[in-house]
Short mmCIF file of C-alpha atoms in Angstrom, two decimals:
data_model
loop_
_atom_site.label_atom_id
_atom_site.label_comp_id
_atom_site.label_asym_id
_atom_site.label_seq_id
_atom_site.Cartn_x
_atom_site.Cartn_y
_atom_site.Cartn_z
CA MET A 162 8.51 -17.86 -263.32
CA ASN A 163 5.75 -20.56 -263.73
CA PHE A 164 6.90 -22.65 -266.77
CA ASN A 165 3.30 -23.09 -268.15
CA TYR A 166 2.73 -19.31 -268.23
CA ILE A 167 5.84 -18.80 -270.30
CA LYS A 168 4.35 -21.45 -272.36
CA THR A 169 1.21 -19.77 -272.89
CA LEU A 170 2.77 -16.42 -273.84
CA VAL A 171 5.00 -18.18 -276.51
CA ILE A 172 1.83 -19.40 -278.00
CA LEU A 173 0.20 -16.45 -278.11
CA LEU A 174 2.98 -14.57 -279.49
CA ALA A 175 3.15 -17.28 -282.32
CA ILE A 176 -0.55 -16.80 -283.10
CA SER A 177 -0.25 -13.09 -283.27
CA LEU A 178 2.78 -13.17 -285.56
CA THR A 179 0.98 -16.07 -287.70
CA ALA A 180 -1.99 -13.56 -288.03
CA CYS A 181 0.00 -10.37 -288.67
CA SER A 182 1.85 -12.37 -291.36
CA SER A 183 -1.45 -13.38 -292.93
CA ASP A 184 -2.61 -10.16 -292.98
CA ASP A 185 0.43 -8.46 -294.40
CA ASP A 186 0.62 -11.50 -297.15
CA ALA A 187 -2.93 -10.53 -298.24
CA VAL A 188 -2.34 -6.90 -298.51
CA ASN A 189 1.08 -7.50 -300.19
CA ASN A 190 -0.06 -10.08 -302.61
CA LEU A 191 -2.80 -7.52 -304.06
CA GLY A 192 -3.18 -7.91 -307.71
CA GLY A 193 -5.59 -8.59 -310.48
CA GLU A 194 -9.41 -7.75 -309.80
CA ASN A 195 -12.37 -9.19 -308.43
CA ASN A 196 -15.67 -8.34 -307.54
CA VAL A 197 -17.27 -5.98 -304.65
CA ARG A 198 -20.55 -6.82 -303.29
CA ILE A 199 -22.72 -4.34 -301.11
CA GLU A 200 -25.59 -5.83 -299.10
CA PHE A 201 -28.12 -3.09 -298.20
CA ASP A 202 -29.68 -4.30 -294.43
CA ALA A 203 -32.72 -2.24 -293.79
CA GLY A 204 -33.80 -1.46 -290.15
CA VAL A 205 -36.10 1.35 -288.47
CA ASN A 206 -34.03 3.08 -285.64
CA GLY A 207 -32.01 -0.03 -284.42
CA ASP A 208 -35.06 -2.49 -285.14
CA ALA A 209 -35.11 -4.86 -288.16
CA LEU A 210 -37.49 -3.83 -290.99
CA LEU A 211 -40.55 -6.01 -291.11
CA LEU A 212 -42.92 -5.18 -293.95
CA GLY A 213 -46.28 -4.73 -293.13
CA ALA A 214 -45.59 -7.01 -289.75
CA ALA A 215 -44.50 -4.33 -287.24
CA SER A 216 -45.00 -0.78 -286.33
CA TYR A 217 -42.47 1.85 -285.43
CA THR A 218 -42.86 5.12 -283.47
CA ASN A 219 -40.85 7.94 -284.57
CA SER A 220 -39.97 11.07 -282.30
CA ASN A 221 -42.82 12.80 -284.17
CA GLY A 222 -45.34 10.44 -282.38
CA GLU A 223 -46.28 8.92 -285.15
CA SER A 224 -46.83 4.92 -285.51
CA LEU A 225 -45.85 3.55 -288.87
CA THR A 226 -46.47 0.11 -290.57
CA ILE A 227 -44.20 0.34 -293.69
CA ASN A 228 -45.31 -1.70 -296.38
CA ARG A 229 -42.77 -0.43 -299.23
CA PHE A 230 -39.23 0.79 -298.95
CA ASN A 231 -37.55 1.18 -302.27
CA TYR A 232 -34.88 3.55 -303.44
CA ILE A 233 -32.23 4.04 -306.15
CA VAL A 234 -28.43 3.91 -305.71
CA SER A 235 -26.03 4.80 -308.69
CA ASN A 236 -22.78 6.04 -309.51
CA PHE A 237 -20.42 4.00 -307.24
CA VAL A 238 -17.12 5.21 -306.78
CA LEU A 239 -14.20 3.25 -304.42
CA ILE A 240 -11.80 5.35 -302.92
CA ASP A 241 -8.26 3.99 -301.86
CA ALA A 242 -5.99 5.39 -299.16
CA GLU A 243 -4.02 7.82 -301.28
CA GLY A 244 -7.42 9.47 -302.37
CA THR A 245 -7.44 7.61 -305.98
CA GLU A 246 -10.77 7.09 -306.92
CA PHE A 247 -11.95 3.96 -309.02
CA THR A 248 -15.19 5.00 -310.81
CA TYR A 249 -17.58 2.02 -311.60
CA PRO A 250 -18.63 2.19 -315.39
CA LYS A 251 -21.63 4.69 -315.24
CA ASP A 252 -23.86 2.66 -317.71
CA ASP A 253 -23.66 -0.45 -315.40
CA SER A 254 -24.08 2.08 -312.04
CA TYR A 255 -27.76 2.22 -311.54
CA PHE A 256 -29.62 -0.26 -309.08
CA VAL A 257 -33.01 -0.57 -307.17
CA ILE A 258 -33.13 -1.69 -303.62
CA SER A 259 -36.49 -3.00 -302.96
CA GLU A 260 -37.25 -5.06 -299.74
CA GLU A 261 -40.44 -6.04 -301.04
CA ASN A 262 -38.89 -7.49 -304.03
CA GLU A 263 -35.43 -8.78 -302.43
CA LEU A 264 -33.57 -6.97 -304.18
CA THR A 265 -31.07 -5.84 -301.25
CA GLU A 266 -27.40 -6.07 -302.89
CA VAL A 267 -25.46 -4.56 -305.58
CA LEU A 268 -22.77 -6.34 -307.25
CA LEU A 269 -19.65 -4.31 -308.75
CA GLU A 270 -17.67 -6.53 -310.92
CA ASN A 271 -14.15 -6.56 -312.10
CA ILE A 272 -13.13 -4.05 -309.49
CA PRO A 273 -9.25 -3.27 -309.66
CA ALA A 274 -6.86 -4.68 -306.80
CA ASP A 275 -6.53 -2.04 -304.21
CA GLU A 276 -7.26 -1.27 -300.34
CA TYR A 277 -10.22 0.64 -300.25
CA VAL A 278 -11.03 2.88 -297.39
CA ALA A 279 -14.16 4.92 -298.75
CA LEU A 280 -17.29 4.65 -300.71
CA ARG A 281 -19.17 6.90 -302.82
CA PHE A 282 -22.43 6.83 -304.36
CA GLY A 283 -25.81 8.52 -305.50
CA VAL A 284 -29.11 8.38 -304.12
CA GLY A 285 -31.56 8.62 -307.19
CA VAL A 286 -30.47 9.18 -310.95
CA ASP A 287 -28.53 12.50 -311.89
CA GLN A 288 -29.62 14.70 -314.41
CA GLU A 289 -26.74 13.52 -316.95
CA LYS A 290 -28.07 10.34 -317.13
CA TYR A 291 -31.61 11.25 -317.42
CA GLN A 292 -31.10 13.69 -320.10
CA GLN A 293 -29.91 10.73 -322.48
CA GLY A 294 -33.45 10.12 -322.98
CA ALA A 295 -35.44 6.71 -322.50
CA GLU A 296 -33.28 5.14 -325.14
CA GLY A 297 -29.90 6.16 -323.04
CA GLN A 298 -31.20 4.38 -319.82
CA GLY A 299 -30.36 0.77 -321.01
CA ASP A 300 -32.48 -1.98 -318.78
CA PHE A 301 -32.36 -0.05 -315.89
CA LEU A 302 -35.47 1.64 -317.00
CA GLN A 303 -37.58 -1.43 -317.39
CA ILE A 304 -36.00 -2.64 -313.90
CA ALA A 305 -37.33 1.05 -312.44
CA GLU A 306 -40.90 0.19 -313.66
CA GLU A 307 -40.97 -3.08 -312.73
CA ASN A 308 -40.10 -1.85 -309.00
CA GLU A 309 -42.60 1.09 -308.73
CA MET A 310 -39.83 3.50 -309.22
CA MET A 311 -41.29 5.62 -312.21
CA TRP A 312 -44.12 8.07 -312.60
CA SER A 313 -43.82 8.19 -315.81
CA TRP A 314 -41.07 8.93 -318.16
CA GLN A 315 -42.03 12.67 -318.60
CA ALA A 316 -42.23 12.97 -314.96
CA GLY A 317 -39.19 10.85 -314.06
CA TYR A 318 -37.74 8.50 -311.81
CA LYS A 319 -38.66 8.03 -308.12
CA PHE A 320 -35.70 8.09 -306.25
CA LEU A 321 -37.31 6.66 -303.01
CA ASN A 322 -40.82 5.02 -302.78
CA PHE A 323 -41.76 4.81 -299.00
CA GLU A 324 -45.53 3.64 -298.28
CA GLY A 325 -47.61 2.35 -295.57
CA THR A 326 -49.86 3.36 -292.93
CA PHE A 327 -49.81 5.59 -289.80
CA THR A 328 -51.47 6.68 -286.96
CA SER A 329 -50.88 9.65 -284.47
CA GLU A 330 -52.42 11.59 -281.57
CA SER A 331 -54.80 13.49 -284.05
CA ILE A 332 -55.00 10.71 -286.51
CA THR A 333 -56.30 7.36 -284.78
CA GLU A 334 -57.46 5.32 -287.34
CA PRO A 335 -54.77 3.91 -289.56
CA THR A 336 -54.04 6.23 -292.68
CA ILE A 337 -52.18 5.61 -295.74
CA PHE A 338 -48.98 7.65 -296.45
CA GLN A 339 -46.88 8.01 -299.69
CA ILE A 340 -43.65 9.39 -299.53
CA HIS A 341 -42.34 9.73 -303.39
CA MET A 342 -39.23 11.56 -303.87
CA GLY A 343 -37.43 12.40 -306.98
CA SER A 344 -36.09 15.31 -309.45
CA HIS A 345 -38.68 17.25 -311.53
CA GLY A 346 -36.80 18.84 -314.17
CA SER A 347 -33.40 20.90 -313.36
CA SER A 348 -35.64 23.31 -311.00
CA LEU A 349 -36.15 20.74 -308.37
CA ASP A 350 -32.98 18.28 -308.70
CA ASN A 351 -33.12 16.18 -305.43
CA TYR A 352 -30.30 13.84 -306.62
CA ARG A 353 -27.87 13.50 -303.55
CA GLU A 354 -24.41 11.87 -302.99
CA VAL A 355 -23.14 10.12 -300.04
CA THR A 356 -19.38 9.40 -299.10
CA LEU A 357 -18.98 6.45 -296.28
CA GLN A 358 -15.70 6.04 -294.45
CA LEU A 359 -15.41 2.04 -294.62
CA PRO A 360 -14.62 0.78 -290.56
CA THR A 361 -12.44 -1.92 -292.07
CA ASP A 362 -10.20 -1.70 -295.51
CA ALA A 363 -11.99 -3.33 -298.22
CA LEU A 364 -9.38 -5.63 -299.88
CA VAL A 365 -9.65 -6.45 -303.54
CA SER A 366 -7.32 -8.77 -305.33
CA GLU A 367 -7.38 -12.07 -307.47
CA ASN A 368 -8.23 -13.83 -304.72
CA LEU A 369 -9.94 -11.42 -302.20
CA SER A 370 -13.55 -10.30 -302.81
CA PRO A 371 -15.10 -7.98 -299.99
CA VAL A 372 -18.56 -7.71 -298.94
CA VAL A 373 -19.67 -4.53 -297.58
CA HIS A 374 -22.57 -4.56 -295.21
CA MET A 375 -24.71 -1.40 -295.42
CA ALA A 376 -26.93 -0.82 -292.67
CA VAL A 377 -29.99 1.34 -294.07
CA ASP A 378 -32.20 3.48 -291.42
CA ALA A 379 -35.77 3.79 -292.59
CA ASN A 380 -36.81 5.94 -289.94
CA GLN A 381 -34.51 8.75 -291.05
CA VAL A 382 -37.05 9.34 -294.18
CA LEU A 383 -39.33 11.56 -292.02
CA ASP A 384 -37.17 11.62 -288.42
CA GLY A 385 -33.81 12.66 -289.78
CA GLN A 386 -32.11 16.17 -289.84
CA TYR A 387 -35.61 17.55 -290.93
CA LYS A 388 -38.71 16.02 -289.19
CA ILE A 389 -41.51 15.42 -291.96
CA GLU A 390 -44.89 14.99 -289.97
CA LEU A 391 -47.40 12.68 -291.72
CA SER A 392 -50.03 14.24 -289.54
CA GLU A 393 -49.85 17.41 -291.65
CA ALA A 394 -49.33 16.02 -295.05
CA ALA A 395 -49.65 11.91 -295.65
CA VAL A 396 -48.83 12.14 -299.47
CA VAL A 397 -45.45 13.95 -300.60
CA MET A 398 -44.47 13.58 -304.05
CA ILE A 399 -43.86 17.11 -305.64
CA ASP A 400 -43.53 19.58 -302.84
CA GLU A 401 -40.71 22.24 -303.08
CA VAL A 402 -39.83 22.57 -299.63
CA LYS A 403 -40.35 19.10 -298.20
CA SER A 404 -38.93 16.77 -301.21
CA PRO A 405 -35.60 18.44 -300.84
CA GLN A 406 -35.61 17.92 -297.04
CA ILE A 407 -36.60 14.38 -297.57
CA SER A 408 -33.96 13.75 -299.88
CA GLU A 409 -31.35 15.24 -297.34
CA ASN A 410 -33.00 12.87 -294.79
CA VAL A 411 -32.41 9.82 -297.15
CA SER A 412 -28.88 10.61 -298.09
CA GLY A 413 -28.17 10.21 -294.09
CA MET A 414 -30.08 7.00 -293.68
CA PHE A 415 -26.79 4.82 -294.77
CA ARG A 416 -24.18 3.65 -292.66
CA VAL A 417 -21.25 1.06 -293.17
CA ASP A 418 -21.93 -1.79 -290.08
CA HIS A 419 -18.78 -3.81 -291.19
CA VAL A 420 -16.88 -5.16 -294.20
CA HIS A 421 -15.94 -8.90 -294.96
CA ASN A 422 -12.70 -9.58 -296.62
CA GLY A 423 -13.58 -12.73 -298.00
CA GLU A 424 -10.69 -14.88 -299.58
CA ASN A 425 -11.31 -16.77 -302.81
CA VAL A 426 -14.82 -15.87 -303.15
CA GLN A 427 -16.00 -15.53 -306.71
CA HIS A 428 -19.51 -14.33 -307.55
#
């Protein structure tokens, strides 16, 4: 057998064993705590989302220019391979994601060391939190107001604020659309929870601080499980039929693209 061939095989085997050993060391040496960062990368049916600068055509035959894509995520839970759940402190677990204001990441601090295989979170604000009253919202109430995520305290939070202009076969001039979705009392509760498996385990330890890259498809708002035609109603805010449908669509717009397990990354 060719000597160079044997030498190459030996080198490749050594590299493989070293990589495996490095991975094993990272897993076996989990301990302490660290942060988990979740980055929300917005797109539209596979294309990058460019606010106000591009048009996107959905399966309803409508062409949209998106000017605003804001939503609330909350109540984060990390789940390990044994099904054990770590629930992030509730009072600190409400965030606005806003493309226009460059609020595109969530930082979860002081997460216990573990190998996490799944992530659960809410879209919107749950009834338990809202019923604590304005005084019980902490700083989040002001953050929501500053990012156009409130109607008023009495009317509640906007879980989704999706706005722009559109044209269609029947509407040829650019027309404003506004899709605002939230809960309206206990009778119309549009809060939803999403559970996502991670394509790669998120490793947390004193020296490992993972970044979860979330792909978010804005096209799903109108073109998901339910088809919402702007040509029928360009403004949807409080609708007993369409609002729950939009909430289901929104809960389906999230996908974990990849996980980066960074070593010695401190935030």
